[in-house]
PDB file of C-alpha atoms and ligand atoms in Angstrom:
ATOM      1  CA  UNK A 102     -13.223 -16.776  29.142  1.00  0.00           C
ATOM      2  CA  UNK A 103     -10.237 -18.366  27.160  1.00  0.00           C
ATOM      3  CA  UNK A 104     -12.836 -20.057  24.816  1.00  0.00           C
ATOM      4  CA  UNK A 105     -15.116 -16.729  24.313  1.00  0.00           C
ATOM      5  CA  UNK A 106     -11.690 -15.182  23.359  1.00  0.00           C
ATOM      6  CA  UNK A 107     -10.602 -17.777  20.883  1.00  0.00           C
ATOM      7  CA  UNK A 108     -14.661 -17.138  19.576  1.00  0.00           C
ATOM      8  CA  UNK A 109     -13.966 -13.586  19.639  1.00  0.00           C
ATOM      9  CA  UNK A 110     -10.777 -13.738  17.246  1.00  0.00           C
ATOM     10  CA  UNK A 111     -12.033 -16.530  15.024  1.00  0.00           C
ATOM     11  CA  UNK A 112     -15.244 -14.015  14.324  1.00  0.00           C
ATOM     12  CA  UNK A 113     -12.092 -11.119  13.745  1.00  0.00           C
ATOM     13  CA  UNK A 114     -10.037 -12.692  11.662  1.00  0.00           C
ATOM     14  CA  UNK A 115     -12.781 -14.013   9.332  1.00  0.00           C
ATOM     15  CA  UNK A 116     -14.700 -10.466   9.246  1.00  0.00           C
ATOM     16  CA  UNK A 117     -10.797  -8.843   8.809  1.00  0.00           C
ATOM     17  CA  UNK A 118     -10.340 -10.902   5.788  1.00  0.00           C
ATOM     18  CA  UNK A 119     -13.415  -9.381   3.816  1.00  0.00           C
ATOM     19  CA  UNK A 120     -11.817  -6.116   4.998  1.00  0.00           C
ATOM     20  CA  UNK A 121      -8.676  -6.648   3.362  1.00  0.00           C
ATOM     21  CA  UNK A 122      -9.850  -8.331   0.345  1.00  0.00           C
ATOM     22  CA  UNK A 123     -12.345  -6.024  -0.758  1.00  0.00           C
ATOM     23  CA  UNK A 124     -10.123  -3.107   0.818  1.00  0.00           C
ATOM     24  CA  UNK A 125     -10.201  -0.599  -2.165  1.00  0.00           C
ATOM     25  CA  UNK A 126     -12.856  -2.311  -4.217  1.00  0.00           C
ATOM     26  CA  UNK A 127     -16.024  -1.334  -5.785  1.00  0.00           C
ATOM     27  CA  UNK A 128     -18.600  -1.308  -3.061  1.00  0.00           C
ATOM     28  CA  UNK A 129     -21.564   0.773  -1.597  1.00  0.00           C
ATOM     29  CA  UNK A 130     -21.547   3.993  -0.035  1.00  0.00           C
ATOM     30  CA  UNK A 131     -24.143   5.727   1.974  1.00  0.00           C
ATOM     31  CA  UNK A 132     -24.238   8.543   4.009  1.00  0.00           C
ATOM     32  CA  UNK A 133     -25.808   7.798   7.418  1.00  0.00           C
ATOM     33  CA  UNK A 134     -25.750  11.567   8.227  1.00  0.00           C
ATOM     34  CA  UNK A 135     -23.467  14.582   6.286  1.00  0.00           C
ATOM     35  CA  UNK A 136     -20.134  13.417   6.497  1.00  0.00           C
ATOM     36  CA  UNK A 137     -20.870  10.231   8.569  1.00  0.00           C
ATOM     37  CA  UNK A 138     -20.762   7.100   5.880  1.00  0.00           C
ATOM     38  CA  UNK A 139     -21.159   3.908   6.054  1.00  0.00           C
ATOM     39  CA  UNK A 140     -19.996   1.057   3.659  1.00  0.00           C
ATOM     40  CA  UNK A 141     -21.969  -2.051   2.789  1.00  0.00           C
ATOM     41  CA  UNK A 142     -18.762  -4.344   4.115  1.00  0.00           C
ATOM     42  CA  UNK A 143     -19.920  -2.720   7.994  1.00  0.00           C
ATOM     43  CA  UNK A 144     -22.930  -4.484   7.689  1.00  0.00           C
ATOM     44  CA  UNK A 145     -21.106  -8.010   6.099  1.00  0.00           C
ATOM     45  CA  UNK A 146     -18.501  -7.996   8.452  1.00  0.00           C
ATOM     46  CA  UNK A 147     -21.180  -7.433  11.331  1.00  0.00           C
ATOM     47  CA  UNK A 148     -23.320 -10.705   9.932  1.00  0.00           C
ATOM     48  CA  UNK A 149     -20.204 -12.798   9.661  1.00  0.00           C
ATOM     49  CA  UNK A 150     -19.187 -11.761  13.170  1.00  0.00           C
ATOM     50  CA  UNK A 151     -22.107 -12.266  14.550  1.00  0.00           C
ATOM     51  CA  UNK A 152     -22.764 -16.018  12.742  1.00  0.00           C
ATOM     52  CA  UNK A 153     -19.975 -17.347  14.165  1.00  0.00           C
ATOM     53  CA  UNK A 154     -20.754 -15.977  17.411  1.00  0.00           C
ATOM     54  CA  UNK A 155     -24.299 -16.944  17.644  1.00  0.00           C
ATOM     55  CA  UNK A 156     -23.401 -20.284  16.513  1.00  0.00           C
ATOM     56  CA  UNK A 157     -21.405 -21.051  18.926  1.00  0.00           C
ATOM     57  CA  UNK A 158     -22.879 -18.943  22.471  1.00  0.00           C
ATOM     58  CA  UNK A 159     -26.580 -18.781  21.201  1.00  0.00           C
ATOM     59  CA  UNK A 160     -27.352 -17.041  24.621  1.00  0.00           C
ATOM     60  CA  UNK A 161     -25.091 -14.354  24.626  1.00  0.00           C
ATOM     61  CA  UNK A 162     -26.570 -11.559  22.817  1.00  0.00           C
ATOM     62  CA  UNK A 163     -24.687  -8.811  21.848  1.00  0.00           C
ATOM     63  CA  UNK A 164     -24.793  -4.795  20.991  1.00  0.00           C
ATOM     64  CA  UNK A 165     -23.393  -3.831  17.627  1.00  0.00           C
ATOM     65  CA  UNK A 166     -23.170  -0.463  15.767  1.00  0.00           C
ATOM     66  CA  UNK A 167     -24.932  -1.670  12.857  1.00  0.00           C
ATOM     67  CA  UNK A 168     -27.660  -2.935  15.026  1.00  0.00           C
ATOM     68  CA  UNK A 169     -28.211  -6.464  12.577  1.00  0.00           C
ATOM     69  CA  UNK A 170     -27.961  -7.586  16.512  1.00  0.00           C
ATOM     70  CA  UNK A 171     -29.513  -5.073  19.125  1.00  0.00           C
ATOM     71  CA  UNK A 172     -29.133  -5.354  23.122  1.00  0.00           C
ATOM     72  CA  UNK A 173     -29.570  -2.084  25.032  1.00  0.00           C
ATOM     73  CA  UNK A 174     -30.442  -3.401  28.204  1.00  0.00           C
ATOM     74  CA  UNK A 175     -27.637  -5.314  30.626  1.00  0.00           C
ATOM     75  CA  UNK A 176     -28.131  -9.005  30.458  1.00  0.00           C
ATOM     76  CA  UNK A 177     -25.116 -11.007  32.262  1.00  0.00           C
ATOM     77  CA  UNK A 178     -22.972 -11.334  29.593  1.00  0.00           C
ATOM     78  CA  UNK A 179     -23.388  -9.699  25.513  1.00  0.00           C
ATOM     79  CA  UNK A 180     -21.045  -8.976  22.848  1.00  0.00           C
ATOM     80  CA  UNK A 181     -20.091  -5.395  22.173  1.00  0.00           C
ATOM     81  CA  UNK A 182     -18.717  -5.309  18.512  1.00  0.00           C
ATOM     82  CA  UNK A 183     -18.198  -2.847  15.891  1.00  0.00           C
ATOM     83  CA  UNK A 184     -17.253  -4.734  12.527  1.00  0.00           C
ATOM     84  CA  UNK A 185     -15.311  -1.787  11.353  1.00  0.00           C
ATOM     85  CA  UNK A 186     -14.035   0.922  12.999  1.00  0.00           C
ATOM     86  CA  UNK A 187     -12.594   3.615  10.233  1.00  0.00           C
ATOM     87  CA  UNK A 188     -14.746   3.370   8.096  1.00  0.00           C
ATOM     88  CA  UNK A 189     -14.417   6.631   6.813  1.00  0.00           C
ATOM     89  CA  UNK A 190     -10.746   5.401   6.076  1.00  0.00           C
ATOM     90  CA  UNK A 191     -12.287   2.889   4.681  1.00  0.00           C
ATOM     91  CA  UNK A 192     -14.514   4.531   2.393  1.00  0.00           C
ATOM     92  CA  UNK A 193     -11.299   6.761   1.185  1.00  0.00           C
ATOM     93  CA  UNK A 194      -8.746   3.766   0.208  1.00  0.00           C
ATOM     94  CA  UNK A 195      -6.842   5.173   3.434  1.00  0.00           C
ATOM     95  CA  UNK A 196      -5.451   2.015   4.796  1.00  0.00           C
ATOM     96  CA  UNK A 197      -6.202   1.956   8.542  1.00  0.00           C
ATOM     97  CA  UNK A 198      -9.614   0.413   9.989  1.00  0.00           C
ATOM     98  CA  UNK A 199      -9.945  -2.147  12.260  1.00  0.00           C
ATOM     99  CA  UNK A 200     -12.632  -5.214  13.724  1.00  0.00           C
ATOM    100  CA  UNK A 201     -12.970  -4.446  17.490  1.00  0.00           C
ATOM    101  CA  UNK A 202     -15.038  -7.300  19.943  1.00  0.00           C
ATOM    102  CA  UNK A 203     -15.652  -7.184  23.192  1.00  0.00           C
ATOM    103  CA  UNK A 204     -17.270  -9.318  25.765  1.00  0.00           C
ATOM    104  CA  UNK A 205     -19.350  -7.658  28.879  1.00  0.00           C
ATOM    105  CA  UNK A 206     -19.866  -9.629  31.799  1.00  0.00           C
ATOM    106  CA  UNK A 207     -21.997  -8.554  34.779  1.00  0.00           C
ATOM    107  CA  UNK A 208     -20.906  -5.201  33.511  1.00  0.00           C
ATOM    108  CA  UNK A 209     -17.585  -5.709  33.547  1.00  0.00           C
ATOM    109  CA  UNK A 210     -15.229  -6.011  29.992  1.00  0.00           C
ATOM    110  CA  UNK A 211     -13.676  -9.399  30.284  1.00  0.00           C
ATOM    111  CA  UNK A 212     -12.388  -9.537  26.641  1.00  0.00           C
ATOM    112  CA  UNK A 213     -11.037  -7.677  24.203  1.00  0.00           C
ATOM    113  CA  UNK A 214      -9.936  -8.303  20.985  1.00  0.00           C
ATOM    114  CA  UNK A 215      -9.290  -5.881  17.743  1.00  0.00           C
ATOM    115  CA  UNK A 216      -7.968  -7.028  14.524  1.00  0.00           C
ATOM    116  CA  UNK A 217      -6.091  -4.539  11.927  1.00  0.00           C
ATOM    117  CA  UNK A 218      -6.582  -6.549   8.993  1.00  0.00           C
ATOM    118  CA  UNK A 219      -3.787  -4.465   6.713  1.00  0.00           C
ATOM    119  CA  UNK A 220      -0.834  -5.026   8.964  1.00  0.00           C
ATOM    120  CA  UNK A 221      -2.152  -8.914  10.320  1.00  0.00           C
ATOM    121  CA  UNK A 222      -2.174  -7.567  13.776  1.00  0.00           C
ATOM    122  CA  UNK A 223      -4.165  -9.440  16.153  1.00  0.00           C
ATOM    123  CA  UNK A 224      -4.430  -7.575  19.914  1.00  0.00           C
ATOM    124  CA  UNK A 225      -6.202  -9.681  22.446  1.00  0.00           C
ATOM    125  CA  UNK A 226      -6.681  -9.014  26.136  1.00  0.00           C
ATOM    126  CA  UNK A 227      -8.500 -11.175  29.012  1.00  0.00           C
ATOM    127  CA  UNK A 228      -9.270  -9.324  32.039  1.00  0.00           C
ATOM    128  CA  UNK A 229      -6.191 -10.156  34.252  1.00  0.00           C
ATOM    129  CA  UNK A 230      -3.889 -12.154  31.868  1.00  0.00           C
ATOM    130  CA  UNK A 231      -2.735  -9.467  30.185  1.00  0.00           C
ATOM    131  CA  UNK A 232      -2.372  -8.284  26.230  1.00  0.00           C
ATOM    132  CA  UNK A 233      -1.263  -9.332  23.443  1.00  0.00           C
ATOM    133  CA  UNK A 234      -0.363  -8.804  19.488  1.00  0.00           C
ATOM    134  CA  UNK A 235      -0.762 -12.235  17.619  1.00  0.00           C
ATOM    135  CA  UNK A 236       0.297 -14.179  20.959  1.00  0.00           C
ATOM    136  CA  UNK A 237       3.415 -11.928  21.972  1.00  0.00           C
ATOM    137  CA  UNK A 238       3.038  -9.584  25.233  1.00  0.00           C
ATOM    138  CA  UNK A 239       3.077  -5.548  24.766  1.00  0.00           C
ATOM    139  CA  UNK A 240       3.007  -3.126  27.361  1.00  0.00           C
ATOM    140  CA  UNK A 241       2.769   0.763  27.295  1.00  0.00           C
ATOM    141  CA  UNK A 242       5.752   3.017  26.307  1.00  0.00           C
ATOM    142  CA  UNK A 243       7.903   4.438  29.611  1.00  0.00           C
ATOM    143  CA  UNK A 244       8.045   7.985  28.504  1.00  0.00           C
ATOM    144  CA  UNK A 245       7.761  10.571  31.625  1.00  0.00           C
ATOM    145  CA  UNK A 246       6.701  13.579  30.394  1.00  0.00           C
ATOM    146  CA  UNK A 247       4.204  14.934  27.847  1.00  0.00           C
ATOM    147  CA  UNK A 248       6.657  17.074  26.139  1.00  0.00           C
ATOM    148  CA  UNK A 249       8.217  13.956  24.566  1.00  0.00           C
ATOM    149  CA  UNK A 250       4.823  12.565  23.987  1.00  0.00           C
ATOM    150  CA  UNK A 251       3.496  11.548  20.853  1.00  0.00           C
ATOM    151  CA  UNK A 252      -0.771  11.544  21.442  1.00  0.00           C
ATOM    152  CA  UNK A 253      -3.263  10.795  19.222  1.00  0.00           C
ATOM    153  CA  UNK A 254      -6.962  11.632  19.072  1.00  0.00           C
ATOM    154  CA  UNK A 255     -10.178  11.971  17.116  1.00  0.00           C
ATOM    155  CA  UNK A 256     -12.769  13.689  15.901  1.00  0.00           C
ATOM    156  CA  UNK A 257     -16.911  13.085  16.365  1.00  0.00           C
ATOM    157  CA  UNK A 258     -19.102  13.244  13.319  1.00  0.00           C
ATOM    158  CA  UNK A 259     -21.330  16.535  13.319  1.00  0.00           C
ATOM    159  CA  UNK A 260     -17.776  18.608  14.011  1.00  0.00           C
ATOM    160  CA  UNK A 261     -19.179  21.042  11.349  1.00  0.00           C
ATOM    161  CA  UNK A 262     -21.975  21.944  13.787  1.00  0.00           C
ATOM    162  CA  UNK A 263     -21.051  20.189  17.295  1.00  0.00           C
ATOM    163  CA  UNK A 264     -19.039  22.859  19.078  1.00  0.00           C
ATOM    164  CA  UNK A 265     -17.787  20.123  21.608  1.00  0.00           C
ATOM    165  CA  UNK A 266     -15.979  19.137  18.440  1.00  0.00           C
ATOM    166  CA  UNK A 267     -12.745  18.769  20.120  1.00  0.00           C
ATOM    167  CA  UNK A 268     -10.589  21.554  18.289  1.00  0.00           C
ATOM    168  CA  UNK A 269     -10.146  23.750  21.331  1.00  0.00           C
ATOM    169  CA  UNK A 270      -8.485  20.530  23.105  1.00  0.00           C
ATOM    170  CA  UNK A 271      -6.013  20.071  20.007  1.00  0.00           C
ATOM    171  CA  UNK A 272      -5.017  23.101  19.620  1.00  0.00           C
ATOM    172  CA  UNK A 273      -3.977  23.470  23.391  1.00  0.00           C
ATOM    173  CA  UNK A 274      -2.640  20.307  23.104  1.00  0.00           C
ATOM    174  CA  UNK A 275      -0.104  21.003  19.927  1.00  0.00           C
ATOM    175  CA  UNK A 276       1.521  23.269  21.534  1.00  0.00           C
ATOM    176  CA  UNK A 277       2.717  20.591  24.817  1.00  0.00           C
ATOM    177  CA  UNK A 278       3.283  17.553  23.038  1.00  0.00           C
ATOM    178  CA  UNK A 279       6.204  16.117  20.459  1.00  0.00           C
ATOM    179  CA  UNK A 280       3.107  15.814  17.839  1.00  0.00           C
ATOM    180  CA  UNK A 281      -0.660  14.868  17.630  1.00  0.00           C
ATOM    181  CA  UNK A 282      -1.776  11.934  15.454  1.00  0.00           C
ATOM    182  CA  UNK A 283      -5.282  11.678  14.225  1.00  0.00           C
ATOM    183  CA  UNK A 284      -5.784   7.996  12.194  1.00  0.00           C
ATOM    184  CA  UNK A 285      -9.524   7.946  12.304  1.00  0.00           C
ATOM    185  CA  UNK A 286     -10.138   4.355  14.606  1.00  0.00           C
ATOM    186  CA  UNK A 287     -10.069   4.884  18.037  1.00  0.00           C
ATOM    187  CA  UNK A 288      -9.760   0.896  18.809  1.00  0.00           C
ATOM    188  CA  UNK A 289      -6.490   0.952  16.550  1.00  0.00           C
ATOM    189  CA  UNK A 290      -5.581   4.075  18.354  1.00  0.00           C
ATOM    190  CA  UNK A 291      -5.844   2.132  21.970  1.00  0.00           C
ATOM    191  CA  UNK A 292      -4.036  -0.618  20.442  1.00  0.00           C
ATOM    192  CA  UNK A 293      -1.167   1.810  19.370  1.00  0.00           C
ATOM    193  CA  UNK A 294      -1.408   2.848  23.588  1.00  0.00           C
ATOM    194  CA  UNK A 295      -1.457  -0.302  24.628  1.00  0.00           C
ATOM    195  CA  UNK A 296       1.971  -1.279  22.293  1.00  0.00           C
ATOM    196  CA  UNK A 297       3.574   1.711  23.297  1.00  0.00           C
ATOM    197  CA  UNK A 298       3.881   3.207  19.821  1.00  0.00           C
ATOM    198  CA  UNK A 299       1.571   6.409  21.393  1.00  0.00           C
ATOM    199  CA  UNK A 300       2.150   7.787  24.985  1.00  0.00           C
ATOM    200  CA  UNK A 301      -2.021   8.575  25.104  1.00  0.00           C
ATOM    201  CA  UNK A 302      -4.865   8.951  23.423  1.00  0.00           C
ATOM    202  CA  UNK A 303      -8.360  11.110  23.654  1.00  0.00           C
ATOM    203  CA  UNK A 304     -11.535  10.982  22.565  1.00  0.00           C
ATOM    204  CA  UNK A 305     -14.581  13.323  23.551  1.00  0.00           C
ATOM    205  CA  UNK A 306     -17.789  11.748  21.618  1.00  0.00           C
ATOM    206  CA  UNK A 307     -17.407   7.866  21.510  1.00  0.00           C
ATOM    207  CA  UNK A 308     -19.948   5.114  21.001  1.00  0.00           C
ATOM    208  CA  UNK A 309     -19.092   1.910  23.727  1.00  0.00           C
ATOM    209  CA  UNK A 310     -18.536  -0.188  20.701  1.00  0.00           C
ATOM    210  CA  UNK A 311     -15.541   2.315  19.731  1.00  0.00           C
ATOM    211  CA  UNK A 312     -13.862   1.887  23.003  1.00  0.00           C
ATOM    212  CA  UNK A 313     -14.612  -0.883  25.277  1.00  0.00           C
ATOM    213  CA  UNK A 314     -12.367  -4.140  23.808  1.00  0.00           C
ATOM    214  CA  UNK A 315      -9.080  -1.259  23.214  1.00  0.00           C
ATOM    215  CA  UNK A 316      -9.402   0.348  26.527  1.00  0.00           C
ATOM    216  CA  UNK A 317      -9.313  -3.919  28.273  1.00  0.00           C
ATOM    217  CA  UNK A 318      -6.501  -4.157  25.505  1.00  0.00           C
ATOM    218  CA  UNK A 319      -4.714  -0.857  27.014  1.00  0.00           C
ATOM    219  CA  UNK A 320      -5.501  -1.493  30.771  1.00  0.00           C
ATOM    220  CA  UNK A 321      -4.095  -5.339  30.569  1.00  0.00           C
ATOM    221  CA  UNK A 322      -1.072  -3.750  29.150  1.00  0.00           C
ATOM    222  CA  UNK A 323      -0.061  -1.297  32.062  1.00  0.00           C
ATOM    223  CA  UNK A 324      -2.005   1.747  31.378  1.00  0.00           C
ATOM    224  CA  UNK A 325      -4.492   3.966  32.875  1.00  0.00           C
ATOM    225  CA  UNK A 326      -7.949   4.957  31.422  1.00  0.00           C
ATOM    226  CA  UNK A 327     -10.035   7.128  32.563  1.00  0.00           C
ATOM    227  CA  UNK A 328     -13.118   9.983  31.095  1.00  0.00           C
ATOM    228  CA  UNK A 329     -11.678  13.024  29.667  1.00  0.00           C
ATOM    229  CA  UNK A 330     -12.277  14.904  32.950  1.00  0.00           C
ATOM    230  CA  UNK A 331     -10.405  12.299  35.138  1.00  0.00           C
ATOM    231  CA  UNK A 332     -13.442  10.342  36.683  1.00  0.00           C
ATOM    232  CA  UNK A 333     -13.657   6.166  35.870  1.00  0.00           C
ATOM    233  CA  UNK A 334     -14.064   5.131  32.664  1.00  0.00           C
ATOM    234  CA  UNK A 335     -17.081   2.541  31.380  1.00  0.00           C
ATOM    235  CA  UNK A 336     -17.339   2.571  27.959  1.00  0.00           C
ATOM    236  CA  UNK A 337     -20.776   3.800  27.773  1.00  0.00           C
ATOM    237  CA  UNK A 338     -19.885   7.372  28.615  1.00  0.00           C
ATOM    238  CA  UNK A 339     -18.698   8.535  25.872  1.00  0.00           C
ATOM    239  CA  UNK A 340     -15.380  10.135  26.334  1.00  0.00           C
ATOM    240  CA  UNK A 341     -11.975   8.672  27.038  1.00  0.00           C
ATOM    241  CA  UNK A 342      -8.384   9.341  28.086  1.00  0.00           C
ATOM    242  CA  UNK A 343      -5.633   6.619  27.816  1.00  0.00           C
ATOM    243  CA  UNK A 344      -2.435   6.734  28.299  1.00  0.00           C
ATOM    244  CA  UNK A 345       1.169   4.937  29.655  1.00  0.00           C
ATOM    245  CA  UNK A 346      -0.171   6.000  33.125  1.00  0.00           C
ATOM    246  CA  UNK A 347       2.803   8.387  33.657  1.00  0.00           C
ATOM    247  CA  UNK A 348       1.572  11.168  31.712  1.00  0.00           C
ATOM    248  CA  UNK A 349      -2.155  11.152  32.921  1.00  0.00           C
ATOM    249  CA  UNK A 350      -2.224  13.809  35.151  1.00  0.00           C
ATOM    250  CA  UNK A 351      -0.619  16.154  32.885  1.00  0.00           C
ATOM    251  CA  UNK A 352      -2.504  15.263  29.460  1.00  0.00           C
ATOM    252  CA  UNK A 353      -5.892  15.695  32.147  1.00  0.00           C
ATOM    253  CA  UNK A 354      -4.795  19.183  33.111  1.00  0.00           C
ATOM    254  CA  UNK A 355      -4.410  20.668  29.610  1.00  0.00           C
ATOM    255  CA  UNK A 356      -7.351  19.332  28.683  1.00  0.00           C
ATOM    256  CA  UNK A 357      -9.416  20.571  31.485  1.00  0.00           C
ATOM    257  CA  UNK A 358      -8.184  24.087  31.025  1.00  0.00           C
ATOM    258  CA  UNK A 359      -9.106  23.954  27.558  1.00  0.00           C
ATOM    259  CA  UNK A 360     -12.115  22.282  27.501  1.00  0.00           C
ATOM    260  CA  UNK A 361     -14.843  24.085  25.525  1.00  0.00           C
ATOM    261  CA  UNK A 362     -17.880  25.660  27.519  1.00  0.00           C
ATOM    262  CA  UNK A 363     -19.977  22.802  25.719  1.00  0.00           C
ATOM    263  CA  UNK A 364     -18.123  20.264  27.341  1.00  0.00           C
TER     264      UNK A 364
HETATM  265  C1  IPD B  78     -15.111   6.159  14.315  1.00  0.00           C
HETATM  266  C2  IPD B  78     -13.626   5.983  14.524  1.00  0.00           C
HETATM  267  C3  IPD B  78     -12.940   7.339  14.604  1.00  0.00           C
HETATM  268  C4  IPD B  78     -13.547   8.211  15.676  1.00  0.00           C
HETATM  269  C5  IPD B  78     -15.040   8.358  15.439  1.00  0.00           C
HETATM  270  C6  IPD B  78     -15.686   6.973  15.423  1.00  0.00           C
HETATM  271  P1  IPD B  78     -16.460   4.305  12.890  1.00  0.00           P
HETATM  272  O1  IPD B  78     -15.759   4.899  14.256  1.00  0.00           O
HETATM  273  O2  IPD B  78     -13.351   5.261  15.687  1.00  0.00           O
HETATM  274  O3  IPD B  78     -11.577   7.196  14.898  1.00  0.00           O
HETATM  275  O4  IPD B  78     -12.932   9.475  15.650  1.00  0.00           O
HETATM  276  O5  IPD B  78     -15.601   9.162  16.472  1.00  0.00           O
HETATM  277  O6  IPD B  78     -17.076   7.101  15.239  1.00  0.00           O
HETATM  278  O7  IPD B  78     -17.664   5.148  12.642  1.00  0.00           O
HETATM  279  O8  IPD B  78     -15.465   4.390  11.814  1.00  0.00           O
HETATM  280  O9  IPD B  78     -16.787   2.924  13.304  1.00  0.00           O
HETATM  281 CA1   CA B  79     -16.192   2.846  15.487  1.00  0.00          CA
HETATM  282 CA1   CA B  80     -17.950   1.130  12.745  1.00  0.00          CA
END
């Protein structure tokens, strides 16, 4: 696994660099869908990740958002990337977006790896061994209670006509916790779990690329994950809860009660 790792963050560091440099630029925009976008540096950053990764593990295929790569069913092991998560920050000049890989094996995530290109922050997790920001260990905050809990989440794309558009659950939510934060890339959002700098972290309408190397990142650094309504997590069911572990149980409860009948 080591070696797929070192793959993994090779492929993020290159595709990061684009990221920053042509951060702000003049480059396409399209709308996939009203108010969901998508820049033409997703689709570079996908074909550089996935060159280097080819390259080197030919017969691993792998699953990526902008599908330049598609594998929907479960081989033994594939890639799960997306080559830029935020793009909607992205798009704006708002300086938060991120390169998340991961690496399924036998359905399991093994690796995890997410770059934030602005800050040079490399987090890297291998199933067992822990996580990491560019080589040093992190571990989730120790705070108790939700009450002194900073939590971030996220919204899906369609919340002008999707009423499981997560607003009931924030609103409860403001009213329990220090503050909400809402930075528009759920693996930098993980990441932030995982380093302790939030207490936990929702999502109700993720894609498995979204999720699946931050929530390794967060579990190899103490934390608990979980689906919104408590049950086990896999990344290909769409919702998530993460948090420092201590504060699960409550975070769970307010969002069950406020859950929207959609849900
Ligand atoms: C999005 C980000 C955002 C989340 C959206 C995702 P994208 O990914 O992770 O934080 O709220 O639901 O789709 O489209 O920027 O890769
Ligand atoms: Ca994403
Ligand atoms: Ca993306």
């Amino acid at each position: 696994m080591q070696k797929k790792a070192q793959a993994a963050v090779q492929a993020a560091y290159k595709a990061g660099d684009l990221l920053r440099n042509r951060f702000r630029s003049n480059f396409k925009i399209r709308e996939k869908a009203p108010a969901n976008l998508v820049t033409e540096l997703d689709i570079q950053a996908e074909k550089i990740i996935l060159d280097i990764l080819c390259l080197e593990y030919p017969g691993i295929p792998a699953l990526t958002e902008e599908g330049l790569a598609i594998s929907n069913e479960s081989p033994k092991e594939r890639w799960i990337i997306d080559p830029l998560d935020g793009t909607t920050n992205y798009a704006h000049g708002y300086p938060c977006f991120a390169v998340s890989i991961a690496l399924e094996h036998y359905g399991q995530i093994k690796v995890g790896v997410v770059y934030d290109p602005m800050m040079d922050q490399m987090y890297t997790a291998i199933q067992g061994q822990g996580a990491f920001v560019n080589g040093e260990p992190i571990r989730v905050s120790h705070t108790r209670t939700l009450s002194k809990s900073l939590i971030g989440s996220g919204f899906p794309y369609y919340a002008w006509t999707n009423t499981n558009n997560n607003s009931s659950e924030w609103a409860a939510l403001i009213k329990r916790v220090v503050s909400l934060r809402c930075d528009g890339s759920a693996a930098l959002d993980l990441c932030r779990v995982a380093s302790g700098s939030l207490d936990g972290f929702w999502e109700l309408d993720l894609e498995a690329w979204d999720m699946a190397a931050g929530a390794l990142i967060v579990l190899e650094a103490g934390g608990l994950v979980t689906r919104v309504e408590g049950s086990p997590f896999t990344p290909f069911q769409r919702s998530l809860l993460a948090t420092n572990g201590s504060i699960h149980a409550e975070l769970l409860d307010v969002l069950m009660a406020s859950f929207s009948d959609d849900h």
